[in-house]
Structures are given as C-alpha cells and as structure tokens.
C-alpha cells in the first residue's frame, strides 16, 4: 500500500528494479521507466511501450531525476509554525472543520484541490466534501485550466468527453492549433506531430495565436489573431462551411441539433475583429474546409478567456456541421494541462460536478451516488468556483479552507487579494511537499505530502488513457499520501467506515464500481470493467483507455455515429456571438497582458527549479514587448520594467521581440516570491471570469509598462542561496550553486558590506574592484583561497558571461571579476539544449564555423537537440536567424 511497493512482476529481482510509471507534469501523460539507485538517486527514461510517448520524453521529463532530492522537503506536520505529530495536526484539522460546520453550516468550509492529485486522492477528497461534509465547496485549479472546455463539451456533447486520440493528429491532413504552444507545453505530442509532418510534408499545420511561439515555427500558416477574437474566426469558418456546401447534411439531420440558429448567428458575425488580413483568413478557411481529415487542437488561449466556453463551442460547431468528429484524423481535441486534469474531471473534482460525469443538480444522479456512498447528506447545488471561493474567504464566509497540491497565492488572478484572503481566513490547511511555497507560508497547518515518485495511483491523460503512477522512492520523514491524509481526517470527523481505506487499489475499485452506475444512467465515463482489479492486477495495470464497461466492448472514439449524451442523443450546435475580452486598453493601461508558460519550468517552479539544467533556459522573469512599443515607452534591451494594473505591480526583464503584437505584452506565469522579488504575474491580472465556466481571463488583462530606471543593475553567483535585499532580484540554481539578477534604486554606500550580507558570508577574504566615480563595484569573496561568491554591478544591464561566472565558483584567484573568460575559454552563453547543457554561443559558433544548415546537422556536430528534442524548435529558429533572447545573457 505504500510508495515503497513495486509492481509485483519486478519484486524479488536481484538487479535494481525498473518500474513503469507516468510523468507527473503535462497532460500528454508520457510513460516513464524509473530506476532508483537506492541512495536517493533516480534514473528516468521514456517507456518505449507507452502509447502516449513510445519512449520519447521532453526536457522536463528527462530531468525528473534531478527533482527528487529531499532539499527543502517538508518532513513532518507543522502547526502554527512548529513541528507537530500527525495525531495532533489531524485532530486539530478534524476538530476545526467540525466546529466550523456545527456553528456556520457545511458551506462555511471549502477544499481547493488540484489536477496534480492522483485519481484516488481526488476521489476521497470529493467524497468527503460532497458526500459527508454535505457541501459542494470543493473546486480545483482545473477551474483555471480546463473549466471552459468542460463547459463547452457538456453543452455540445452532454458530457465532458474528449472524442479522439493522439493518433488523430498524426493521421490528419490539417492540424489547427488554437491558443496552444504545443512545442513547449505538450512537447512529446508536438514531436509526434512534427515527425508526422516530416514523414508526410502535405500535412498542414495552422497555428492561431496572437503571439509567434516555438509552435508557430512548425506551422505552414500562423494567424496572429487579435486576443480574444477566436469566436469571430470560427463563426466565419462556420458560415463558409455553409456557403461552400461542405455541411454533412446526413450527419446533421441524424445527430445534430441547433444547426439553423448556430448558422444564423455565425452568418451575422464580423470576422474583421480578428485583425487578420482577408488573404490569411481565406487560406485558413481553405485548409480547414479543403481537407476532410482535420483536427482542431485547443488549449489555454481558448480556455482562459471570458468567452472561453463560447470559443470551445465555436470550434465544436464546425466539426459537428461537417460530421468531422470521432473518426480517425478528425475532431476537436482539447489538450489537457496537468497530468490528471482529466482524472479530476472524471471524479467530479469541480464544484459543479458530482462523480463519474454525473450531475450534482440531477436528483436521480444525486440519489444514486448518495446511496452508493451511504452518505448522510448531499448538496443539491453547485459549490463555489475557485475565484468566488477565495472571494468568499476574503469576505469571511469561508472560515476553514484546505488547499491541496496547488499554489493559489501565485496562480490565481488578483493574487494579492487571494493572498490576503488566505491570510485572513480563520483556519487554513495546506498539503504540499514543501512548506516554503507562497501559499504554505500563510497556513495554520501544513501537512507533508508524498511526491509523485513516492506515491501510487492512477492518472488520465488528454486522450482518456488511464496510467499507473508507481512509487519507487522511500517515503521521506513522516510524509503521507494525500488519499491517506484525507481519509484519516474523514475518520476523525466521525465517518470511520466510509473512509476506512487501506490502499489506493481499494479506492480505485470503489470508484470503478461507482462509474458503473454512471454507465447505467447512459453516461460516457464507465470503467466498471476495472472494478474487480485485485491488488496484483492493479499493480500490473497497463495503460488503459476508457470507457471500460463491464459488459460489451467500447470503441476507440466517440460520436462518429452520433450517440451524444444529451437527452435527445444529439450533439448541440450553439448560436454564438463574438465578445471582446472584458478589460479594454485605456490611456492609463494601454497594453494587453498575455501570460503563459516557458519550455523548462512547471507552474510555480517548486519542482522544476530544483534542476539547474532546466533553470538555465530562461533564468529570470521577463516581459516580451514589441520593438516599436519598447521605443514608444523608452525601454532598452534588458531593462527592468514595471508592469502595473489596478490590482498590483511587478518588475520584469524586458525582452524586446517582434514575436508579440504591437500593443500586447507577454509574461511567464511561473515566478513566485520564492524565486523573485516581485514577479507574481497573477497580482496584476484582473479576476474576470467566463459567465458559463467560471474560468478566469488569464490572457487578456490590461496593464501599463514603463522602464523602472534602477540606479544600478547586478549579477551575482554564489555557492549558497543568497539573501538579496534589492527592489529587483531573481534567483535560480546553477550547476555550481546559485545565480541571481539584481537591480535597485539606491546604491549601497559600502559594496563589500552589501555583498557580504547578500551572500551571508562575514568571514574570508574579499576582493573589491570599485568604480568610485560611478558608485559601482565588483566584489569577489573567498574562503581558503577559493571563490565562494561574486557580485558584478553596472549602471546598465550587466554584461557578464553568466555561465562562465557560475563555473568560476570554487576556483582560485579573482580573475572572474573581469566578467569574461580568456580567449582560450569560449563562453557558451545561455542554455538552449538543456539535456547536454549547450549554450547559444556554442550553437551560433558551430553554425557559423561549420556552415550548418539543418537542425540535424547541428545535432551531428555538437549533440544539441539529439536527446529529448525539446530545443529543436529553438535550434530551427536560431538557424533562421531569429530570436536570440537578450534577457538571459
Ligand atoms: N513547460 C511547461 N509545459 C506545461 C506546463 C508548464 O507549466 N510548463 N503546464 C501544463 C498546463 S497545466 C497547461 S494548462 C498547459 C497549457 O498549455 P498551452 O495552452 O499551450 O500554454 P500557454 O502558454 O498557457 O498558452 C498557449 C498560448 O495561448 C496564446 N493565447 C493568448 N491569448 C489568446 C487568444 O485570445 N487566442 C488564441 N488563439 N491564443 C491565445 C498565448 O499567446 C500562448 O502562446 O501546459 C501544460 N504544459
Ligand atoms: N497568469 C497565469 N496564471 C495561471 C495560468 C496562466 O496561464 N497564466 N495557468 C493556470 C493553470 S492552466 C494552472 S493548471 C494553474 C497551476 O497552478 P498551481 O496548481 O498553483 O501550480 P503548481 O506549481 O503546479 O502547484 C502545485 C503545488 O502542489 C505541490 N505538490 C506537488 N506534488 C504534490 C503532491 O503529490 N501532493 C501535494 N499535496 N502537493 C504536491 C507543489 O509543490 C506545488 O506547491 O495555474 C493557473 N494560473
Ligand atoms: S511531454 Fe514532457 S512534461 Fe509532458 S508528460 Fe511527456 S515528458 Fe512529461
Ligand atoms: Mo493547467
């Protein structure tokens, strides 16, 4: 039952066991093979047999082994800042929740959970809240992620069903990627698409994204749409589908409702709001209409919008009208973000769902689940959605809150209000692997959870494939599995029998049996065929696509022959009209703020920032801004800029690039107070939500941007973590220790004292090279003649060979203060290839000296791009002579 357990097949083997598991990052859900070395190390390779990746891994998956160390791990419960026993911590949690419910009713408490919980964890949390506490106040970070897709699917299909499979992307003749940076966010699926395109160059790729990304570079056509205008574009497509007579009249007659109203609404639309040139629009329409096998993939550029649900339905409308759904190489395809985003939706982790795709507001569904759980009480209405849940906490209406496996003080919009709401809430519990997250710091009780390499359970990926995660590492300290923590609280609250779980397999069996009831209601999610798995069979479970009904066989895909889950079994087309994002640029806040992900960091960086390799790709928080906008606002390359909205302000490094549109800026979502002074981008985002899905508009706030004009800039390297005292700092691990970028508005009077405080080093020799006229300095600190830390400052953004400076730690002499290596020692520059740690200068030099013209030739010459392949899009870009990041080097 514990994470130390291995699949039975491998038990007793004399050699180091190799255990199959699933990558804990994105929703591609790649299979991994884990080989623990028994001394805390873990080797991770791609699983050749897993149908999601067939052995491939991206940069993050390849670096998983570097994130499992115990540095910073929380090893015991914490109550009011002090270590506590499990008994006292869980008694306190149970008592406080019970007392709050007794005094203020079940709706005065809430759980905020995560698409990174395993299905078994999620099931128990949902059961405790909805079945036993009797409130629906359980919501998940999937509200920020997949909620618009869930709403769109339910409106069109009657359930939250993904009709297709990954192979559809490979079999299609046209793949349209809408609001998806697949190259960085679903890299292995991107690699599968890139390989298919290489094998069959006729496969056309269209990318619809206001910003030009690594994904756009694969596309035959990139449409830089006006942010938020996707409904107008797909309405136009729908109108053209009718005009060009490619409606599948037979499919529509038999399987679709709402056709006429949808067409009428689409015909009344105005495609000019997309800002696209008519020729571009025509090319897109020709591609989409001209190939029957078309897959429309969509992600956060669609979902994180106040018209997100409409965007989803606008896409689905086109597939329903043409009958291009559920057949090989065709269909709308939502790629999910988190490893178990799908599993969470299946167990009913959202405040408006029940379990197994049953509906909370349907009395029959409710009664069936209540009976199955022998539950005392079931809520009859949906609970609070994420944004409202934290508002209610801020207003004192939620008095006890339990946050599991997510970091809302960073990832929610209006993040300062969220932070204040958590701080003000009477009783806050956080379950996490680390006590130092921005959210955990605010908790009354912090519970140490096991991490992915230690725990057992299942996850479901974007294509409905259920895979096992298998624990191979010993459980550190007193950490416990999430399901176990939740069940223990359930027992302590008085429901001993309902939460008497001994293992994840027992929970899975119960869940699979419940899905059989959903199957009887004619719902799609039925895995009752797995409800008899014993421990051995659960341990040996191979990747399995749902549905898996007890009786009969299910097909690979949904809806090719209709069979929707609506009352009349028809797929619904919706009448939709374009709505612009809620906030409009003004003179005071003239820029549209887009946010999203970078290649090598995962969300709030608690795990990926442990890997020095991953942290070198883009080493500090940045703002992409168009060259003309930079000029207009007086921003020079690599300046520190202040980005402000009515809700907050951040300081970021300017990255001037024509990859963003004029008037739009882009910032990564990843940086937290743990890694930067002032870069929680959620603090400037307005918490405006989609009226149907409740998903916040994460990509279309409005802000002002101005140069911050610091008095000095700095760069520092140190063997140990630093304690920066500066208006701007961003710190990240390097291979040799830590590296930091700094800037401040006042110059310290004594640079040596400043450096010693920064590096926490009062002893040892210091070499200070002062530029007294400009009030600047370079400082090197030594211990026993060996360099332990160095600080470089300048009036301008500091020109130092970063990698070289990092590598000088541990060497003798103060030569590092030159900031540049000698002629015999080339500076590799900022990392592009994380696997082989190859910098941009090395790549540019190789291209120039050896006259390389293809990504393959770069690989042959210097290995870059030959392992995980995540950097191949960037290698192609470098070859094309574009986008050399100014910020990182
Ligand atoms: N490296 C990495 N990979 C990840 C993650 C990570 O943290 N790091 N997180 C995972 C998770 S949880 C998720 S949800 C996925 C997200 O995966 P994606 O959705 O691919 O990633 P994002 O960068 O959030 O946004 C995608 C694109 O939407 C574009 N966009 C913004 N506004 C609009 C618009 O109005 N219309 C259109 N068409 N496009 C727009 C943005 O410019 C951006 O390039 O990634 C998963 N994979
Ligand atoms: N501005 C902006 N904001 C966004 C987005 C955006 O595009 N732009 N995207 C949104 C999206 S799509 C998402 S999915 C969210 C993600 O945002 P979050 O969910 O807040 O981010 P994570 O860093 O993944 O948080 C997971 C936390 O769980 C902890 N953890 C890891 N494994 C376990 C475990 O097994 N058990 C427990 N108990 N804890 C564990 C980690 O240490 C970490 O603190 O961000 C959203 N916020
Ligand atoms: S694509 Fe990368 S992050 Fe996503 S599951 Fe595969 S290895 Fe993990
Ligand atoms: Mo997500």
mmCIF file of N, CA, C and O in Angstrom, residues 339-418:
data_model
loop_
_atom_site.group_PDB
_atom_site.id
_atom_site.type_symbol
_atom_site.label_atom_id
_atom_site.label_comp_id
_atom_site.label_asym_id
_atom_site.label_seq_id
_atom_site.Cartn_x
_atom_site.Cartn_y
_atom_site.Cartn_z
ATOM 1 N N UNK A 339 -1.203 16.518 -15.264
ATOM 2 C CA UNK A 339 -1.137 15.077 -15.510
ATOM 3 C C UNK A 339 -2.473 14.389 -15.249
ATOM 4 O O UNK A 339 -2.783 13.394 -15.875
ATOM 5 N N UNK A 340 -3.254 14.942 -14.311
ATOM 6 C CA UNK A 340 -4.522 14.296 -14.014
ATOM 7 C C UNK A 340 -5.691 15.277 -14.113
ATOM 8 O O UNK A 340 -6.682 15.145 -13.388
ATOM 9 N N UNK A 341 -5.567 16.228 -15.015
ATOM 10 C CA UNK A 341 -6.687 17.144 -15.259
ATOM 11 C C UNK A 341 -7.924 16.338 -15.626
ATOM 12 O O UNK A 341 -9.026 16.590 -15.142
ATOM 13 N N UNK A 342 -7.735 15.336 -16.469
ATOM 14 C CA UNK A 342 -8.877 14.522 -16.901
ATOM 15 C C UNK A 342 -9.425 13.699 -15.741
ATOM 16 O O UNK A 342 -10.634 13.613 -15.543
ATOM 17 N N UNK A 343 -8.540 13.082 -14.974
ATOM 18 C CA UNK A 343 -8.989 12.256 -13.853
ATOM 19 C C UNK A 343 -9.806 13.070 -12.868
ATOM 20 O O UNK A 343 -10.826 12.627 -12.352
ATOM 21 N N UNK A 344 -9.367 14.306 -12.632
ATOM 22 C CA UNK A 344 -10.083 15.172 -11.702
ATOM 23 C C UNK A 344 -11.474 15.495 -12.197
ATOM 24 O O UNK A 344 -12.425 15.577 -11.413
ATOM 25 N N UNK A 345 -11.588 15.692 -13.510
ATOM 26 C CA UNK A 345 -12.905 15.946 -14.084
ATOM 27 C C UNK A 345 -13.762 14.694 -13.950
ATOM 28 O O UNK A 345 -14.965 14.772 -13.692
ATOM 29 N N UNK A 346 -13.139 13.533 -14.129
ATOM 30 C CA UNK A 346 -13.896 12.280 -14.056
ATOM 31 C C UNK A 346 -14.428 12.011 -12.646
ATOM 32 O O UNK A 346 -15.561 11.561 -12.475
ATOM 33 N N UNK A 347 -13.600 12.291 -11.625
ATOM 34 C CA UNK A 347 -14.077 12.008 -10.264
ATOM 35 C C UNK A 347 -15.017 13.096 -9.768
ATOM 36 O O UNK A 347 -15.590 12.975 -8.692
ATOM 37 N N UNK A 348 -15.167 14.171 -10.519
ATOM 38 C CA UNK A 348 -16.090 15.226 -10.101
ATOM 39 C C UNK A 348 -15.431 16.241 -9.188
ATOM 40 O O UNK A 348 -16.062 16.769 -8.275
ATOM 41 N N UNK A 349 -14.170 16.539 -9.427
ATOM 42 C CA UNK A 349 -13.448 17.476 -8.560
ATOM 43 C C UNK A 349 -13.906 18.916 -8.702
ATOM 44 O O UNK A 349 -13.551 19.757 -7.884
ATOM 45 N N UNK A 350 -14.676 19.227 -9.734
ATOM 46 C CA UNK A 350 -15.145 20.601 -9.897
ATOM 47 C C UNK A 350 -16.425 20.808 -9.084
ATOM 48 O O UNK A 350 -17.222 19.887 -8.904
ATOM 49 N N UNK A 351 -16.622 22.050 -8.624
ATOM 50 C CA UNK A 351 -17.728 22.353 -7.699
ATOM 51 C C UNK A 351 -19.101 22.131 -8.320
ATOM 52 O O UNK A 351 -20.096 22.052 -7.611
ATOM 53 N N UNK A 352 -19.152 22.035 -9.656
ATOM 54 C CA UNK A 352 -20.454 21.859 -10.309
ATOM 55 C C UNK A 352 -20.647 20.462 -10.894
ATOM 56 O O UNK A 352 -21.514 20.238 -11.719
ATOM 57 N N UNK A 353 -19.790 19.509 -10.484
ATOM 58 C CA UNK A 353 -19.934 18.136 -10.975
ATOM 59 C C UNK A 353 -20.139 17.218 -9.771
ATOM 60 O O UNK A 353 -19.845 17.574 -8.649
ATOM 61 N N UNK A 354 -20.559 15.983 -10.068
ATOM 62 C CA UNK A 354 -20.747 15.050 -8.961
ATOM 63 C C UNK A 354 -19.586 14.047 -8.938
ATOM 64 O O UNK A 354 -18.581 14.284 -8.303
ATOM 65 N N UNK A 355 -19.707 12.953 -9.617
ATOM 66 C CA UNK A 355 -18.606 11.996 -9.762
ATOM 67 C C UNK A 355 -18.940 11.203 -11.004
ATOM 68 O O UNK A 355 -20.113 11.027 -11.343
ATOM 69 N N UNK A 356 -17.910 10.728 -11.705
ATOM 70 C CA UNK A 356 -18.119 9.908 -12.896
ATOM 71 C C UNK A 356 -19.026 10.599 -13.905
ATOM 72 O O UNK A 356 -19.906 9.963 -14.501
ATOM 73 N N UNK A 357 -18.818 11.891 -14.094
ATOM 74 C CA UNK A 357 -19.580 12.686 -15.056
ATOM 75 C C UNK A 357 -21.080 12.741 -14.743
ATOM 76 O O UNK A 357 -21.895 12.996 -15.623
ATOM 77 N N UNK A 358 -21.449 12.471 -13.500
ATOM 78 C CA UNK A 358 -22.846 12.652 -13.085
ATOM 79 C C UNK A 358 -23.032 14.106 -12.636
ATOM 80 O O UNK A 358 -22.073 14.782 -12.271
ATOM 81 N N UNK A 359 -24.274 14.559 -12.656
ATOM 82 C CA UNK A 359 -24.538 15.973 -12.400
ATOM 83 C C UNK A 359 -25.079 16.205 -11.001
ATOM 84 O O UNK A 359 -26.023 15.538 -10.567
ATOM 85 N N UNK A 360 -24.516 17.180 -10.341
ATOM 86 C CA UNK A 360 -24.902 17.478 -8.969
ATOM 87 C C UNK A 360 -26.354 17.966 -8.899
ATOM 88 O O UNK A 360 -27.048 17.724 -7.925
ATOM 89 N N UNK A 361 -26.786 18.635 -9.967
ATOM 90 C CA UNK A 361 -28.132 19.202 -9.916
ATOM 91 C C UNK A 361 -29.210 18.231 -10.410
ATOM 92 O O UNK A 361 -30.384 18.575 -10.449
ATOM 93 N N UNK A 362 -28.828 17.011 -10.749
ATOM 94 C CA UNK A 362 -29.793 15.996 -11.187
ATOM 95 C C UNK A 362 -30.134 15.103 -9.986
ATOM 96 O O UNK A 362 -29.273 14.396 -9.438
ATOM 97 N N UNK A 363 -31.428 15.146 -9.571
ATOM 98 C CA UNK A 363 -31.823 14.467 -8.327
ATOM 99 C C UNK A 363 -31.589 12.958 -8.402
ATOM 100 O O UNK A 363 -31.189 12.331 -7.406
ATOM 101 N N UNK A 364 -31.792 12.355 -9.570
ATOM 102 C CA UNK A 364 -31.583 10.906 -9.702
ATOM 103 C C UNK A 364 -30.108 10.555 -9.549
ATOM 104 O O UNK A 364 -29.741 9.578 -8.887
ATOM 105 N N UNK A 365 -29.275 11.351 -10.201
ATOM 106 C CA UNK A 365 -27.831 11.128 -10.086
ATOM 107 C C UNK A 365 -27.395 11.241 -8.623
ATOM 108 O O UNK A 365 -26.657 10.426 -8.096
ATOM 109 N N UNK A 366 -27.901 12.302 -8.000
ATOM 110 C CA UNK A 366 -27.533 12.572 -6.604
ATOM 111 C C UNK A 366 -27.949 11.418 -5.703
ATOM 112 O O UNK A 366 -27.170 10.938 -4.878
ATOM 113 N N UNK A 367 -29.173 10.970 -5.910
ATOM 114 C CA UNK A 367 -29.684 9.896 -5.053
ATOM 115 C C UNK A 367 -28.855 8.627 -5.236
ATOM 116 O O UNK A 367 -28.542 7.926 -4.268
ATOM 117 N N UNK A 368 -28.483 8.345 -6.476
ATOM 118 C CA UNK A 368 -27.707 7.128 -6.746
ATOM 119 C C UNK A 368 -26.341 7.194 -6.065
ATOM 120 O O UNK A 368 -25.874 6.218 -5.463
ATOM 121 N N UNK A 369 -25.697 8.347 -6.150
ATOM 122 C CA UNK A 369 -24.373 8.479 -5.541
ATOM 123 C C UNK A 369 -24.502 8.434 -4.016
ATOM 124 O O UNK A 369 -23.697 7.792 -3.323
ATOM 125 N N UNK A 370 -25.538 9.084 -3.504
ATOM 126 C CA UNK A 370 -25.740 9.098 -2.049
ATOM 127 C C UNK A 370 -25.919 7.672 -1.526
ATOM 128 O O UNK A 370 -25.342 7.288 -0.513
ATOM 129 N N UNK A 371 -26.696 6.899 -2.262
ATOM 130 C CA UNK A 371 -26.924 5.519 -1.834
ATOM 131 C C UNK A 371 -25.633 4.718 -1.905
ATOM 132 O O UNK A 371 -25.280 3.984 -0.989
ATOM 133 N N UNK A 372 -24.902 4.905 -3.004
ATOM 134 C CA UNK A 372 -23.653 4.162 -3.194
ATOM 135 C C UNK A 372 -22.666 4.469 -2.073
ATOM 136 O O UNK A 372 -21.978 3.590 -1.571
ATOM 137 N N UNK A 373 -22.595 5.731 -1.678
ATOM 138 C CA UNK A 373 -21.654 6.134 -0.626
ATOM 139 C C UNK A 373 -22.214 5.915 0.782
ATOM 140 O O UNK A 373 -21.498 6.119 1.751
ATOM 141 N N UNK A 374 -23.497 5.585 0.872
ATOM 142 C CA UNK A 374 -24.190 5.622 2.168
ATOM 143 C C UNK A 374 -23.925 6.966 2.830
ATOM 144 O O UNK A 374 -23.560 7.052 4.013
ATOM 145 N N UNK A 375 -24.113 7.999 2.059
ATOM 146 C CA UNK A 375 -23.749 9.338 2.533
ATOM 147 C C UNK A 375 -24.896 9.960 3.311
ATOM 148 O O UNK A 375 -26.047 9.821 2.922
ATOM 149 N N UNK A 376 -24.582 10.640 4.399
ATOM 150 C CA UNK A 376 -25.640 11.233 5.210
ATOM 151 C C UNK A 376 -26.327 12.391 4.503
ATOM 152 O O UNK A 376 -27.521 12.613 4.667
ATOM 153 N N UNK A 377 -25.585 13.112 3.698
ATOM 154 C CA UNK A 377 -26.117 14.380 3.202
ATOM 155 C C UNK A 377 -25.451 14.696 1.876
ATOM 156 O O UNK A 377 -24.258 14.471 1.713
ATOM 157 N N UNK A 378 -26.206 15.197 0.926
ATOM 158 C CA UNK A 378 -25.577 15.584 -0.343
ATOM 159 C C UNK A 378 -26.032 16.996 -0.688
ATOM 160 O O UNK A 378 -27.205 17.342 -0.526
ATOM 161 N N UNK A 379 -25.112 17.807 -1.178
ATOM 162 C CA UNK A 379 -25.510 19.154 -1.580
ATOM 163 C C UNK A 379 -26.396 19.070 -2.825
ATOM 164 O O UNK A 379 -26.223 18.176 -3.654
ATOM 165 N N UNK A 380 -27.326 19.987 -2.944
ATOM 166 C CA UNK A 380 -28.217 19.962 -4.105
ATOM 167 C C UNK A 380 -27.797 20.968 -5.168
ATOM 168 O O UNK A 380 -28.288 20.926 -6.281
ATOM 169 N N UNK A 381 -26.912 21.871 -4.794
ATOM 170 C CA UNK A 381 -26.473 22.881 -5.752
ATOM 171 C C UNK A 381 -24.963 22.886 -5.879
ATOM 172 O O UNK A 381 -24.250 22.410 -4.996
ATOM 173 N N UNK A 382 -24.510 23.470 -6.984
ATOM 174 C CA UNK A 382 -23.075 23.612 -7.210
ATOM 175 C C UNK A 382 -22.448 24.451 -6.094
ATOM 176 O O UNK A 382 -23.099 25.326 -5.522
ATOM 177 N N UNK A 383 -21.179 24.173 -5.826
ATOM 178 C CA UNK A 383 -20.453 24.941 -4.818
ATOM 179 C C UNK A 383 -19.742 26.130 -5.445
ATOM 180 O O UNK A 383 -19.957 26.464 -6.607
ATOM 181 N N UNK A 384 -18.886 26.759 -4.630
ATOM 182 C CA UNK A 384 -18.183 27.961 -5.086
ATOM 183 C C UNK A 384 -17.052 27.581 -6.031
ATOM 184 O O UNK A 384 -16.253 26.690 -5.741
ATOM 185 N N UNK A 385 -16.994 28.316 -7.140
ATOM 186 C CA UNK A 385 -15.895 28.121 -8.086
ATOM 187 C C UNK A 385 -14.676 28.901 -7.586
ATOM 188 O O UNK A 385 -14.820 29.871 -6.839
ATOM 189 N N UNK A 386 -13.479 28.488 -8.059
ATOM 190 C CA UNK A 386 -12.220 28.958 -7.467
ATOM 191 C C UNK A 386 -12.187 30.451 -7.128
ATOM 192 O O UNK A 386 -11.911 30.829 -5.985
ATOM 193 N N UNK A 387 -12.453 31.299 -8.129
ATOM 194 C CA UNK A 387 -12.323 32.740 -7.882
ATOM 195 C C UNK A 387 -13.297 33.172 -6.788
ATOM 196 O O UNK A 387 -12.935 33.914 -5.862
ATOM 197 N N UNK A 388 -14.531 32.652 -6.861
ATOM 198 C CA UNK A 388 -15.532 33.018 -5.850
ATOM 199 C C UNK A 388 -15.195 32.432 -4.488
ATOM 200 O O UNK A 388 -15.497 33.017 -3.449
ATOM 201 N N UNK A 389 -14.581 31.252 -4.499
ATOM 202 C CA UNK A 389 -14.219 30.618 -3.232
ATOM 203 C C UNK A 389 -13.248 31.499 -2.443
ATOM 204 O O UNK A 389 -13.406 31.716 -1.236
ATOM 205 N N UNK A 390 -12.245 32.053 -3.146
ATOM 206 C CA UNK A 390 -11.283 32.883 -2.436
ATOM 207 C C UNK A 390 -11.863 34.248 -2.100
ATOM 208 O O UNK A 390 -11.514 34.839 -1.080
ATOM 209 N N UNK A 391 -12.792 34.726 -2.932
ATOM 210 C CA UNK A 391 -13.501 35.967 -2.565
ATOM 211 C C UNK A 391 -14.288 35.729 -1.276
ATOM 212 O O UNK A 391 -14.269 36.554 -0.363
ATOM 213 N N UNK A 392 -14.975 34.570 -1.226
ATOM 214 C CA UNK A 392 -15.781 34.266 -0.036
ATOM 215 C C UNK A 392 -14.880 34.139 1.199
ATOM 216 O O UNK A 392 -15.267 34.550 2.300
ATOM 217 N N UNK A 393 -13.684 33.599 0.995
ATOM 218 C CA UNK A 393 -12.745 33.514 2.127
ATOM 219 C C UNK A 393 -12.354 34.916 2.575
ATOM 220 O O UNK A 393 -12.295 35.214 3.775
ATOM 221 N N UNK A 394 -12.121 35.792 1.606
ATOM 222 C CA UNK A 394 -11.755 37.174 1.934
ATOM 223 C C UNK A 394 -12.867 37.900 2.661
ATOM 224 O O UNK A 394 -12.624 38.778 3.495
ATOM 225 N N UNK A 395 -14.111 37.510 2.345
ATOM 226 C CA UNK A 395 -15.261 38.159 2.994
ATOM 227 C C UNK A 395 -15.636 37.489 4.305
ATOM 228 O O UNK A 395 -16.645 37.839 4.929
ATOM 229 N N UNK A 396 -14.870 36.489 4.703
ATOM 230 C CA UNK A 396 -15.137 35.817 5.981
ATOM 231 C C UNK A 396 -16.227 34.768 5.895
ATOM 232 O O UNK A 396 -16.659 34.223 6.911
ATOM 233 N N UNK A 397 -16.698 34.452 4.690
ATOM 234 C CA UNK A 397 -17.767 33.458 4.567
ATOM 235 C C UNK A 397 -17.223 32.036 4.588
ATOM 236 O O UNK A 397 -17.905 31.121 5.044
ATOM 237 N N UNK A 398 -16.038 31.848 4.037
ATOM 238 C CA UNK A 398 -15.365 30.555 4.178
ATOM 239 C C UNK A 398 -14.435 30.691 5.380
ATOM 240 O O UNK A 398 -13.526 31.508 5.382
ATOM 241 N N UNK A 399 -14.690 29.857 6.389
ATOM 242 C CA UNK A 399 -13.962 30.030 7.650
ATOM 243 C C UNK A 399 -12.926 28.947 7.884
ATOM 244 O O UNK A 399 -12.103 29.043 8.802
ATOM 245 N N UNK A 400 -13.008 27.877 7.106
ATOM 246 C CA UNK A 400 -11.977 26.834 7.183
ATOM 247 C C UNK A 400 -11.715 26.350 5.764
ATOM 248 O O UNK A 400 -12.652 26.000 5.049
ATOM 249 N N UNK A 401 -10.448 26.379 5.372
ATOM 250 C CA UNK A 401 -10.088 26.107 3.977
ATOM 251 C C UNK A 401 -8.927 25.119 3.949
ATOM 252 O O UNK A 401 -7.960 25.275 4.702
ATOM 253 N N UNK A 402 -9.040 24.110 3.072
ATOM 254 C CA UNK A 402 -7.943 23.145 2.924
ATOM 255 C C UNK A 402 -7.478 23.163 1.479
ATOM 256 O O UNK A 402 -8.244 22.842 0.570
ATOM 257 N N UNK A 403 -6.228 23.588 1.276
ATOM 258 C CA UNK A 403 -5.625 23.667 -0.056
ATOM 259 C C UNK A 403 -4.710 22.467 -0.237
ATOM 260 O O UNK A 403 -3.844 22.224 0.604
ATOM 261 N N UNK A 404 -4.935 21.709 -1.311
ATOM 262 C CA UNK A 404 -4.097 20.523 -1.549
ATOM 263 C C UNK A 404 -3.454 20.596 -2.920
ATOM 264 O O UNK A 404 -4.147 20.736 -3.922
ATOM 265 N N UNK A 405 -2.136 20.522 -2.970
ATOM 266 C CA UNK A 405 -1.425 20.273 -4.221
ATOM 267 C C UNK A 405 -1.591 21.402 -5.233
ATOM 268 O O UNK A 405 -1.646 21.156 -6.429
ATOM 269 N N UNK A 406 -1.677 22.617 -4.761
ATOM 270 C CA UNK A 406 -1.751 23.766 -5.661
ATOM 271 C C UNK A 406 -1.327 25.011 -4.886
ATOM 272 O O UNK A 406 -1.294 24.992 -3.662
ATOM 273 N N UNK A 407 -0.994 26.061 -5.616
ATOM 274 C CA UNK A 407 -0.331 27.223 -5.015
ATOM 275 C C UNK A 407 -1.093 28.500 -5.380
ATOM 276 O O UNK A 407 -0.601 29.341 -6.135
ATOM 277 N N UNK A 408 -2.331 28.642 -4.863
ATOM 278 C CA UNK A 408 -3.216 29.714 -5.337
ATOM 279 C C UNK A 408 -2.703 31.119 -5.061
ATOM 280 O O UNK A 408 -3.094 32.050 -5.776
ATOM 281 N N UNK A 409 -1.835 31.304 -4.076
ATOM 282 C CA UNK A 409 -1.329 32.655 -3.811
ATOM 283 C C UNK A 409 -0.501 33.155 -4.990
ATOM 284 O O UNK A 409 -0.208 34.346 -5.099
ATOM 285 N N UNK A 410 -0.122 32.235 -5.883
ATOM 286 C CA UNK A 410 0.595 32.615 -7.102
ATOM 287 C C UNK A 410 -0.298 32.488 -8.331
ATOM 288 O O UNK A 410 -0.320 33.372 -9.180
ATOM 289 N N UNK A 411 -1.050 31.390 -8.416
ATOM 290 C CA UNK A 411 -1.638 31.043 -9.711
ATOM 291 C C UNK A 411 -3.023 31.623 -9.959
ATOM 292 O O UNK A 411 -3.504 31.582 -11.088
ATOM 293 N N UNK A 412 -3.673 32.172 -8.949
ATOM 294 C CA UNK A 412 -4.982 32.791 -9.183
ATOM 295 C C UNK A 412 -4.810 34.248 -9.589
ATOM 296 O O UNK A 412 -3.845 34.896 -9.203
ATOM 297 N N UNK A 413 -5.777 34.792 -10.353
ATOM 298 C CA UNK A 413 -5.720 36.223 -10.667
ATOM 299 C C UNK A 413 -5.998 37.060 -9.412
ATOM 300 O O UNK A 413 -6.529 36.541 -8.432
ATOM 301 N N UNK A 414 -5.667 38.334 -9.488
ATOM 302 C CA UNK A 414 -5.735 39.223 -8.313
ATOM 303 C C UNK A 414 -5.082 38.515 -7.127
ATOM 304 O O UNK A 414 -5.662 38.385 -6.039
ATOM 305 N N UNK A 415 -3.869 38.055 -7.363
ATOM 306 C CA UNK A 415 -3.199 37.163 -6.420
ATOM 307 C C UNK A 415 -2.901 37.843 -5.077
ATOM 308 O O UNK A 415 -2.773 37.158 -4.060
ATOM 309 N N UNK A 416 -2.811 39.161 -5.059
ATOM 310 C CA UNK A 416 -2.618 39.810 -3.753
ATOM 311 C C UNK A 416 -3.877 39.702 -2.894
ATOM 312 O O UNK A 416 -3.792 39.462 -1.689
ATOM 313 N N UNK A 417 -5.044 39.833 -3.531
ATOM 314 C CA UNK A 417 -6.286 39.663 -2.766
ATOM 315 C C UNK A 417 -6.408 38.222 -2.296
ATOM 316 O O UNK A 417 -6.903 37.962 -1.192
ATOM 317 N N UNK A 418 -5.985 37.284 -3.148
ATOM 318 C CA UNK A 418 -6.053 35.874 -2.768
ATOM 319 C C UNK A 418 -5.135 35.617 -1.568
ATOM 320 O O UNK A 418 -5.526 34.977 -0.590
#
